[in-house]
Tab-separated table of C-alpha atoms and ligand atoms in Angstrom:
chain	number	residue	atom	x	y	z
P	1423	MET	CA	15.165	20.935	-32.400
P	1424	SER	CA	15.215	19.954	-29.073
P	1425	ASP	CA	14.333	16.384	-28.227
P	1426	GLU	CA	13.401	17.270	-24.534
P	1427	LEU	CA	9.372	17.436	-23.861
P	1428	ILE	CA	9.161	21.057	-24.039
P	1429	LEU	CA	5.883	21.892	-21.720
P	1430	TYR	CA	3.762	25.585	-22.494
P	1431	ALA	CA	2.436	26.485	-18.768
P	1432	ALA	CA	1.384	29.113	-17.076
P	1433	LYS	CA	1.707	28.908	-13.014
P	1434	GLY	CA	-0.582	27.484	-10.837
P	1435	GLY	CA	-2.732	27.167	-14.021
P	1436	GLY	CA	-3.520	23.185	-15.964
P	1437	SER	CA	-0.293	22.719	-16.513
P	1438	ALA	CA	0.599	21.595	-13.437
P	1439	ILE	CA	-1.390	19.016	-13.159
P	1440	VAL	CA	0.867	18.207	-16.542
P	1441	GLU	CA	4.450	18.939	-14.898
P	1442	ALA	CA	3.630	16.826	-11.968
P	1443	LEU	CA	2.211	13.756	-14.558
P	1444	LEU	CA	5.805	14.165	-16.771
P	1445	THR	CA	7.729	13.952	-12.863
P	1446	LEU	CA	5.678	10.849	-11.985
P	1447	ALA	CA	6.333	9.105	-15.237
P	1448	GLY	CA	9.874	9.930	-14.833
P	1449	GLN	CA	10.352	12.089	-17.759
P	1450	LYS	CA	12.682	14.999	-18.148
P	1451	TYR	CA	10.977	18.429	-19.735
P	1452	GLN	CA	11.551	22.134	-19.771
P	1453	VAL	CA	9.200	24.270	-18.686
P	1454	ARG	CA	8.193	27.322	-20.392
P	1455	TYR	CA	6.113	29.569	-18.415
P	1456	PHE	CA	3.948	32.532	-19.838
P	1457	SER	CA	2.418	34.941	-17.421
P	1458	TRP	CA	-0.900	35.067	-17.390
P	1459	GLU	CA	-1.400	38.815	-18.387
P	1460	GLN	CA	0.386	37.708	-21.326
P	1461	LEU	CA	-2.257	35.403	-22.713
P	1462	PRO	CA	-3.770	34.928	-25.296
P	1463	ASP	CA	0.232	35.235	-26.702
P	1464	LYS	CA	1.227	34.955	-30.235
P	1465	GLU	CA	4.014	32.270	-29.319
P	1466	LEU	CA	1.637	29.908	-27.407
P	1467	LEU	CA	-1.711	30.778	-30.243
P	1468	ALA	CA	0.597	29.693	-33.007
P	1469	ILE	CA	1.386	26.042	-30.777
P	1470	ASN	CA	-2.281	25.891	-29.967
P	1471	PRO	CA	-4.615	27.805	-31.656
P	1472	LEU	CA	-7.209	27.854	-28.687
P	1473	GLY	CA	-4.385	29.640	-26.325
P	1474	GLU	CA	-4.528	27.735	-23.407
P	1475	ILE	CA	-1.881	25.594	-22.067
P	1476	PRO	CA	-1.318	23.225	-21.009
P	1477	ALA	CA	0.613	22.756	-24.392
P	1478	LEU	CA	3.160	19.463	-24.398
P	1479	ARG	CA	5.409	19.608	-27.373
P	1480	LEU	CA	7.288	16.014	-27.978
P	1481	ALA	CA	10.306	14.693	-29.417
P	1482	ASN	CA	9.152	14.478	-32.787
P	1483	GLY	CA	7.860	18.505	-32.601
P	1484	GLU	CA	4.063	17.239	-32.700
P	1485	ILE	CA	1.578	19.273	-30.318
P	1486	LEU	CA	-0.222	17.639	-27.661
P	1487	THR	CA	-3.029	19.959	-25.897
P	1488	GLU	CA	-6.187	18.905	-23.801
P	1489	THR	CA	-5.180	17.959	-20.230
P	1490	ALA	CA	-6.851	14.727	-20.949
P	1491	ALA	CA	-5.064	13.721	-24.325
P	1492	ILE	CA	-1.738	14.212	-22.226
P	1493	THR	CA	-2.479	12.180	-19.718
P	1494	LEU	CA	-3.887	9.270	-21.434
P	1495	TRP	CA	-0.686	9.725	-24.368
P	1496	LEU	CA	1.766	9.388	-21.419
P	1497	GLY	CA	-0.395	6.554	-19.909
P	1498	ASP	CA	0.336	4.546	-23.190
P	1499	ARG	CA	3.496	5.262	-23.409
P	1500	PHE	CA	4.768	5.079	-19.471
P	1501	PRO	CA	2.776	1.974	-18.689
P	1502	SER	CA	4.494	1.078	-15.460
P	1503	CYS	CA	4.072	4.912	-14.061
P	1504	GLY	CA	0.694	3.313	-12.416
P	1505	LEU	CA	-1.101	6.791	-13.649
P	1506	VAL	CA	-4.100	5.259	-16.237
P	1507	PRO	CA	-5.352	2.297	-15.243
P	1508	PRO	CA	-4.499	-0.279	-18.527
P	1509	ALA	CA	-7.366	-1.601	-20.641
P	1510	ASP	CA	-7.842	-4.799	-18.170
P	1511	ASP	CA	-8.411	-2.950	-15.149
P	1512	ALA	CA	-11.078	-3.585	-12.812
P	1513	HIS	CA	-10.846	0.756	-12.673
P	1514	ARG	CA	-10.805	1.496	-16.425
P	1515	ALA	CA	-14.046	2.644	-17.051
P	1516	GLU	CA	-14.139	4.630	-14.085
P	1517	PHE	CA	-11.316	6.425	-14.798
P	1518	LEU	CA	-12.130	7.217	-18.028
P	1519	ARG	CA	-15.371	8.577	-16.927
P	1520	ARG	CA	-14.244	10.730	-14.594
P	1521	LEU	CA	-10.879	11.593	-16.409
P	1522	VAL	CA	-13.654	13.096	-18.907
P	1523	TRP	CA	-15.964	14.448	-16.689
P	1524	LEU	CA	-13.396	16.515	-15.021
P	1525	VAL	CA	-12.232	17.738	-18.221
P	1526	ALA	CA	-16.230	18.205	-20.014
P	1527	ALA	CA	-17.956	19.495	-17.047
P	1528	VAL	CA	-15.235	21.239	-14.203
P	1529	TYR	CA	-13.115	22.449	-16.180
P	1530	PRO	CA	-15.479	24.189	-18.584
P	1531	THR	CA	-16.380	26.137	-15.264
P	1532	PHE	CA	-13.269	27.804	-15.208
P	1533	THR	CA	-13.346	28.257	-18.818
P	1534	TYR	CA	-16.800	30.416	-18.748
P	1535	GLY	CA	-16.110	31.590	-15.099
P	1536	ASP	CA	-12.167	33.089	-15.484
P	1537	HIS	CA	-13.521	34.994	-18.302
P	1538	PRO	CA	-17.353	35.968	-18.584
P	1539	GLU	CA	-16.303	39.011	-20.466
P	1540	ARG	CA	-14.990	36.984	-23.746
P	1541	PHE	CA	-18.831	35.413	-23.313
P	1542	VAL	CA	-21.648	38.324	-22.767
P	1543	ALA	CA	-22.143	41.157	-23.626
P	1544	ASN	CA	-22.462	43.193	-20.764
P	1545	ASP	CA	-20.708	43.333	-16.639
P	1546	GLU	CA	-23.699	42.174	-15.441
P	1547	GLY	CA	-24.171	39.192	-17.901
P	1548	ALA	CA	-20.094	38.907	-16.396
P	1549	ARG	CA	-20.796	38.770	-13.415
P	1550	GLN	CA	-23.878	36.423	-13.779
P	1551	LEU	CA	-21.785	34.017	-15.737
P	1552	ARG	CA	-19.366	33.763	-13.160
P	1553	GLU	CA	-21.462	33.554	-10.187
P	1554	SER	CA	-23.505	30.707	-11.976
P	1555	THR	CA	-20.315	28.920	-13.090
P	1556	GLU	CA	-18.899	29.357	-9.759
P	1557	GLN	CA	-22.099	27.270	-8.492
P	1558	ARG	CA	-21.913	24.720	-10.754
P	1559	CYS	CA	-18.620	23.868	-10.028
P	1560	GLN	CA	-19.476	23.658	-6.511
P	1561	GLN	CA	-22.132	21.466	-7.136
P	1562	LEU	CA	-20.180	19.307	-9.342
P	1563	TRP	CA	-17.228	18.860	-6.579
P	1564	ARG	CA	-20.479	17.533	-4.206
P	1565	GLN	CA	-20.788	15.255	-6.647
P	1566	LEU	CA	-17.622	13.654	-7.030
P	1567	GLU	CA	-17.406	13.887	-3.036
P	1568	ALA	CA	-20.624	11.713	-2.782
P	1569	GLU	CA	-19.695	9.072	-5.364
P	1570	LEU	CA	-16.236	8.886	-3.956
P	1571	ASP	CA	-15.605	5.070	-1.976
P	1572	GLY	CA	-12.244	4.505	-1.899
P	1573	PRO	CA	-9.119	6.482	-0.751
P	1574	TRP	CA	-8.008	7.636	-3.731
P	1575	VAL	CA	-10.534	8.860	-6.381
P	1576	CYS	CA	-10.102	5.366	-8.024
P	1577	GLY	CA	-10.267	2.810	-5.590
P	1578	ASN	CA	-7.196	1.478	-4.033
P	1579	GLU	CA	-4.127	3.608	-5.833
P	1580	MET	CA	-3.061	6.386	-6.766
P	1581	THR	CA	-4.009	7.325	-10.234
P	1582	ALA	CA	-3.238	10.916	-12.767
P	1583	LEU	CA	-7.032	11.469	-11.380
P	1584	ASP	CA	-5.846	12.303	-7.644
P	1585	ILE	CA	-3.032	14.895	-9.364
P	1586	PHE	CA	-5.932	16.580	-11.231
P	1587	VAL	CA	-7.718	16.815	-7.710
P	1588	ALA	CA	-4.771	18.111	-6.075
P	1589	VAL	CA	-4.450	21.016	-8.527
P	1590	MET	CA	-7.951	21.770	-9.154
P	1591	SER	CA	-9.091	22.022	-5.794
P	1592	SER	CA	-6.418	24.882	-5.599
P	1593	TRP	CA	-8.504	26.771	-7.772
P	1594	ARG	CA	-11.945	28.582	-6.592
P	1595	PRO	CA	-13.719	27.848	-4.079
P	1596	ARG	CA	-10.396	26.678	-2.934
P	1597	ARG	CA	-9.217	24.375	-0.313
P	1598	GLU	CA	-10.956	26.038	2.646
P	1599	TRP	CA	-13.910	25.326	0.900
P	1600	PHE	CA	-13.042	21.543	0.246
P	1601	ALA	CA	-11.853	20.923	3.901
P	1602	ARG	CA	-15.439	22.302	4.602
P	1603	GLU	CA	-17.714	20.340	2.030
P	1604	CYS	CA	-15.404	18.039	0.288
P	1605	PRO	CA	-13.562	16.854	2.944
P	1606	LYS	CA	-12.689	13.030	0.684
P	1607	LEU	CA	-11.115	15.464	-1.662
P	1608	PHE	CA	-9.596	17.641	0.544
P	1609	ALA	CA	-7.793	14.455	2.003
P	1610	ILE	CA	-6.820	13.111	-1.199
P	1611	ALA	CA	-5.696	16.479	-2.101
P	1612	ARG	CA	-3.317	16.575	0.872
P	1613	ARG	CA	-1.881	13.426	0.651
P	1614	VAL	CA	-0.887	14.498	-3.072
P	1615	ASP	CA	0.749	17.443	-1.549
P	1616	GLN	CA	2.793	15.386	0.835
P	1617	ILE	CA	4.722	13.249	-1.912
P	1618	GLU	CA	7.844	15.176	-2.249
P	1619	THR	CA	8.287	15.750	-5.838
P	1620	LEU	CA	4.992	16.816	-6.224
P	1621	GLY	CA	4.632	19.530	-3.091
P	1622	GLU	CA	7.293	21.095	-4.973
P	1623	ILE	CA	5.592	21.250	-8.093
P	1624	LEU	CA	2.486	22.722	-6.720
P	1625	ARG	CA	4.872	25.298	-4.468
P	1626	ARG	CA	6.349	26.241	-7.419
P	1627	ASN	CA	3.237	26.717	-8.932
P	1628	GLU	CA	2.056	28.944	-6.417
P	1629	LEU	CA	-0.744	26.499	-5.221
P	1630	LEU	CA	0.830	25.893	-2.064
P	1631	PRO	CA	2.242	28.389	0.247
P	1632	SER	CA	5.922	28.000	0.262
E	687	LIG	N1	-9.491	21.929	-22.568
E	687	LIG	C1	-8.583	22.290	-21.778
E	687	LIG	C2	-8.424	23.575	-21.095
E	687	LIG	C3	-7.266	24.364	-20.711
E	687	LIG	C4	-7.532	25.706	-20.171
E	687	LIG	O1	-8.551	26.329	-20.077
E	687	LIG	N2	-6.275	26.503	-20.012
E	687	LIG	C5	-6.925	27.541	-18.992
E	687	LIG	C6	-5.792	27.772	-18.198
E	687	LIG	S1	-5.923	26.363	-16.366
E	687	LIG	C7	-5.523	29.059	-20.369
E	687	LIG	O2	-4.812	28.530	-20.907
E	687	LIG	N3	-6.862	30.350	-20.119
E	687	LIG	C8	-5.558	31.011	-20.943
E	687	LIG	C9	-6.816	31.364	-21.444
E	687	LIG	O3	-8.115	30.981	-21.721
E	687	LIG	O4	-6.511	32.747	-21.707
E	687	LIG	C10	-7.478	21.440	-20.955
E	687	LIG	O5	-8.183	20.694	-20.733
E	687	LIG	O6	-6.343	21.050	-21.108
């Protein structure tokens, strides 16, 4: 068994967040990309019964899924990388609240909006679900935009949450909408793009033009 971390991924998906976090944590990893047409893939279903990326195979063979869990695991394992504010940090509670909010409120708008046909019986229902999840997604981003009071999502230091924003703002309604409607989030995403190693990952994931 490989003692290297293996990331199960799909280009442009939430696995791009984990690629960036592993890179910032200075960890070597292999990436196995599935094509979107392949999903849900048999091999991936055996790794993650939800059939979702990202999934991370740890050196001991254990599988870690869920972006928030992977983020917190990285923070515990590599505390000096600054991705997760430590327990006694003034921004810890805000970090935890926003991390869970991103995966529990924003991410599901894509779960239902990307594949509405899985959840409703007919085309009209699918169209409505796609439309309502897109509205909800925009409303949530506006909420975060209104709350922000620092250069980064959690104050003066970049954290893992800024990486979430850079990747997720490349999804619907996409960066042009953020530039217009959520300029603070857009500025955060642009600063992340400009970090050389992260810009490379975003380009590899086709989230930024190459
Ligand atoms: N709760 C999961 C959500 C992961 C997720 O929704 N992944 C999407 C791609 S970004 C996926 O694998 N979609 C493929 C499918 O549902 O078939 C997390 O936070 O990691």
